[in-house]
Amino acid sequence: MSRLTIYPDTDAHATDTVTDGAEIGRRLAAIGVRFERWEAARALADDASQDDVLAAYRSQVDALMDEYDFNSVDVVSLHPNHPDKGALRAKFLDEHTHSDFEVRFFVDGKGLFYIHTGGKVYGVLCEKGDLISVPANTPHW
């Protein structure tokens, strides 16, 4: 289940936890972060190719590409036995920013984003079907 946990940036004790997808979306929209849940147009096999994944989400991907003026999209498969898992994970562990927004969609599995803004840290557990878009210059890890 997707989850948003909000912490003051000076204290490790959460002030709020939300699991309702629509409420997660509303809370994150207030800080400029996009959160949506997408449904695939067709079932995907465990070994689905990049083309299969893109076809299953074609209408949503096309709308997002038009909205953000993307020129390309790719599919990354990261699993526990991935040979570069450690290096890929390490690259995202430190708080950082990007000069452009960062968009991630979870076809399967899960990932945890932390967003640091406005004196708070927002921990967002994204799971299968979740899309998150972090605005440019927003500290996150």
mmCIF file of C-alpha atoms in Angstrom:
data_model
loop_
_atom_site.group_PDB
_atom_site.id
_atom_site.type_symbol
_atom_site.label_atom_id
_atom_site.label_comp_id
_atom_site.label_asym_id
_atom_site.label_seq_id
_atom_site.Cartn_x
_atom_site.Cartn_y
_atom_site.Cartn_z
ATOM 1 C CA MET A 1 0.000 0.000 0.000
ATOM 2 C CA SER A 2 1.335 3.435 -0.925
ATOM 3 C CA ARG A 3 2.051 5.681 2.025
ATOM 4 C CA LEU A 4 2.949 9.294 2.728
ATOM 5 C CA THR A 5 4.669 10.025 6.036
ATOM 6 C CA ILE A 6 5.400 13.623 6.994
ATOM 7 C CA TYR A 7 8.159 14.601 9.431
ATOM 8 C CA PRO A 8 9.435 17.956 10.683
ATOM 9 C CA ASP A 9 12.957 18.305 9.281
ATOM 10 C CA THR A 10 14.251 18.703 12.845
ATOM 11 C CA ASP A 11 12.670 15.562 14.329
ATOM 12 C CA ALA A 12 12.497 11.886 13.337
ATOM 13 C CA HIS A 13 8.969 11.513 14.746
ATOM 14 C CA ALA A 14 6.258 11.583 12.084
ATOM 15 C CA THR A 15 3.520 14.172 12.417
ATOM 16 C CA ASP A 16 1.174 12.521 9.914
ATOM 17 C CA THR A 17 0.775 9.333 7.893
ATOM 18 C CA VAL A 18 -1.621 8.941 4.950
ATOM 19 C CA THR A 19 -2.427 5.811 2.916
ATOM 20 C CA ASP A 20 -5.391 6.993 0.809
ATOM 21 C CA GLY A 21 -4.103 7.588 -2.737
ATOM 22 C CA ALA A 22 -6.287 10.623 -3.424
ATOM 23 C CA GLU A 23 -5.243 12.224 -0.127
ATOM 24 C CA ILE A 24 -1.571 11.474 -0.826
ATOM 25 C CA GLY A 25 -2.034 13.238 -4.167
ATOM 26 C CA ARG A 26 -3.661 16.278 -2.529
ATOM 27 C CA ARG A 27 -0.992 16.592 0.179
ATOM 28 C CA LEU A 28 1.850 16.313 -2.325
ATOM 29 C CA ALA A 29 0.188 18.693 -4.802
ATOM 30 C CA ALA A 30 0.326 21.329 -2.057
ATOM 31 C CA ILE A 31 4.144 21.208 -2.314
ATOM 32 C CA GLY A 32 4.186 20.950 -6.120
ATOM 33 C CA VAL A 33 4.730 17.174 -6.296
ATOM 34 C CA ARG A 34 2.540 15.148 -8.628
ATOM 35 C CA PHE A 35 1.265 11.768 -7.416
ATOM 36 C CA GLU A 36 -1.102 9.594 -9.446
ATOM 37 C CA ARG A 37 -2.166 5.998 -9.700
ATOM 38 C CA TRP A 38 -2.274 4.408 -13.131
ATOM 39 C CA GLU A 39 -3.925 1.198 -14.307
ATOM 40 C CA ALA A 40 -2.466 -0.857 -17.155
ATOM 41 C CA ALA A 41 -4.664 -1.346 -20.213
ATOM 42 C CA ARG A 42 -3.627 -5.005 -20.244
ATOM 43 C CA ALA A 43 -1.974 -7.529 -17.976
ATOM 44 C CA LEU A 44 1.817 -7.708 -18.101
ATOM 45 C CA ALA A 45 3.937 -10.841 -17.860
ATOM 46 C CA ASP A 46 6.751 -10.937 -15.304
ATOM 47 C CA ASP A 47 9.238 -10.802 -18.178
ATOM 48 C CA ALA A 48 7.447 -8.029 -20.118
ATOM 49 C CA SER A 49 9.665 -6.116 -22.531
ATOM 50 C CA GLN A 50 10.022 -2.331 -22.598
ATOM 51 C CA ASP A 51 7.648 -2.265 -25.584
ATOM 52 C CA ASP A 52 5.074 -4.388 -23.715
ATOM 53 C CA VAL A 53 5.173 -2.052 -20.698
ATOM 54 C CA LEU A 54 4.860 1.076 -22.819
ATOM 55 C CA ALA A 55 1.964 -0.439 -24.783
ATOM 56 C CA ALA A 56 0.113 -1.315 -21.556
ATOM 57 C CA TYR A 57 0.349 2.316 -20.390
ATOM 58 C CA ARG A 58 0.335 3.985 -23.832
ATOM 59 C CA SER A 59 -2.502 6.495 -23.245
ATOM 60 C CA GLN A 60 -1.083 7.709 -19.913
ATOM 61 C CA VAL A 61 2.500 7.833 -21.214
ATOM 62 C CA ASP A 62 1.468 9.759 -24.333
ATOM 63 C CA ALA A 63 -0.505 12.286 -22.265
ATOM 64 C CA LEU A 64 2.452 12.776 -19.906
ATOM 65 C CA MET A 65 4.884 13.145 -22.805
ATOM 66 C CA ASP A 66 2.645 15.798 -24.386
ATOM 67 C CA GLU A 67 2.168 17.649 -21.102
ATOM 68 C CA TYR A 68 5.873 17.721 -20.180
ATOM 69 C CA ASP A 69 7.129 17.918 -23.783
ATOM 70 C CA PHE A 70 9.202 14.756 -23.345
ATOM 71 C CA ASN A 71 11.077 13.473 -26.380
ATOM 72 C CA SER A 72 11.670 9.980 -25.057
ATOM 73 C CA VAL A 73 10.755 7.527 -22.338
ATOM 74 C CA ASP A 74 12.506 4.422 -21.088
ATOM 75 C CA VAL A 75 11.801 1.446 -18.890
ATOM 76 C CA VAL A 76 14.287 0.342 -16.253
ATOM 77 C CA SER A 77 14.009 -3.018 -14.571
ATOM 78 C CA LEU A 78 15.751 -3.160 -11.217
ATOM 79 C CA HIS A 79 15.392 -6.380 -9.272
ATOM 80 C CA PRO A 80 17.231 -7.869 -6.261
ATOM 81 C CA ASN A 81 19.645 -9.790 -8.523
ATOM 82 C CA HIS A 82 20.456 -6.863 -10.859
ATOM 83 C CA PRO A 83 24.264 -6.787 -11.333
ATOM 84 C CA ASP A 84 24.422 -2.987 -10.866
ATOM 85 C CA LYS A 85 21.896 -2.792 -8.014
ATOM 86 C CA GLY A 86 24.378 -1.443 -5.463
ATOM 87 C CA ALA A 87 25.748 1.281 -7.719
ATOM 88 C CA LEU A 88 22.288 2.331 -8.905
ATOM 89 C CA ARG A 89 20.959 2.474 -5.346
ATOM 90 C CA ALA A 90 23.989 4.395 -4.022
ATOM 91 C CA LYS A 91 23.551 7.115 -6.620
ATOM 92 C CA PHE A 92 20.155 8.054 -5.152
ATOM 93 C CA LEU A 93 20.823 7.824 -1.402
ATOM 94 C CA ASP A 94 22.172 11.344 -0.859
ATOM 95 C CA GLU A 95 19.908 14.381 -0.873
ATOM 96 C CA HIS A 96 20.183 16.052 -4.282
ATOM 97 C CA THR A 97 18.331 18.252 -6.762
ATOM 98 C CA HIS A 98 17.900 18.313 -10.526
ATOM 99 C CA SER A 99 17.593 21.293 -12.851
ATOM 100 C CA ASP A 100 14.511 19.605 -14.343
ATOM 101 C CA PHE A 101 11.692 17.633 -12.722
ATOM 102 C CA GLU A 102 12.131 13.928 -12.038
ATOM 103 C CA VAL A 103 9.321 11.550 -13.007
ATOM 104 C CA ARG A 104 9.142 7.915 -11.902
ATOM 105 C CA PHE A 105 6.423 5.344 -12.491
ATOM 106 C CA PHE A 106 6.293 1.979 -10.745
ATOM 107 C CA VAL A 107 5.118 -0.814 -13.025
ATOM 108 C CA ASP A 108 5.840 -3.262 -10.226
ATOM 109 C CA GLY A 109 7.673 -3.366 -6.922
ATOM 110 C CA LYS A 110 8.159 -0.299 -4.768
ATOM 111 C CA GLY A 111 10.493 2.552 -3.959
ATOM 112 C CA LEU A 112 10.792 5.168 -1.245
ATOM 113 C CA PHE A 113 11.233 8.865 -2.080
ATOM 114 C CA TYR A 114 12.074 11.488 0.494
ATOM 115 C CA ILE A 115 11.311 15.100 -0.405
ATOM 116 C CA HIS A 116 12.725 17.912 1.745
ATOM 117 C CA THR A 117 10.884 21.208 1.455
ATOM 118 C CA GLY A 118 9.191 23.848 3.599
ATOM 119 C CA GLY A 119 10.769 22.661 6.848
ATOM 120 C CA LYS A 120 9.391 19.152 6.399
ATOM 121 C CA VAL A 121 10.456 15.798 5.021
ATOM 122 C CA TYR A 122 7.842 13.883 3.041
ATOM 123 C CA GLY A 123 8.475 10.147 2.843
ATOM 124 C CA VAL A 124 6.552 8.685 -0.094
ATOM 125 C CA LEU A 125 6.388 4.917 -0.435
ATOM 126 C CA CYS A 126 5.467 4.324 -4.074
ATOM 127 C CA GLU A 127 4.185 0.935 -5.188
ATOM 128 C CA LYS A 128 2.853 -0.744 -8.306
ATOM 129 C CA GLY A 129 0.801 1.742 -10.349
ATOM 130 C CA ASP A 130 2.160 4.905 -8.671
ATOM 131 C CA LEU A 131 3.587 7.866 -10.559
ATOM 132 C CA ILE A 132 5.551 10.584 -8.784
ATOM 133 C CA SER A 133 6.978 13.765 -10.294
ATOM 134 C CA VAL A 134 9.321 15.881 -8.157
ATOM 135 C CA PRO A 135 9.709 19.509 -9.307
ATOM 136 C CA ALA A 136 13.041 20.912 -10.462
ATOM 137 C CA ASN A 137 15.374 22.160 -7.721
ATOM 138 C CA THR A 138 13.461 20.285 -4.999
ATOM 139 C CA PRO A 139 15.800 18.474 -2.590
ATOM 140 C CA HIS A 140 15.065 14.753 -2.499
ATOM 141 C CA TRP A 141 16.639 11.341 -2.195
#
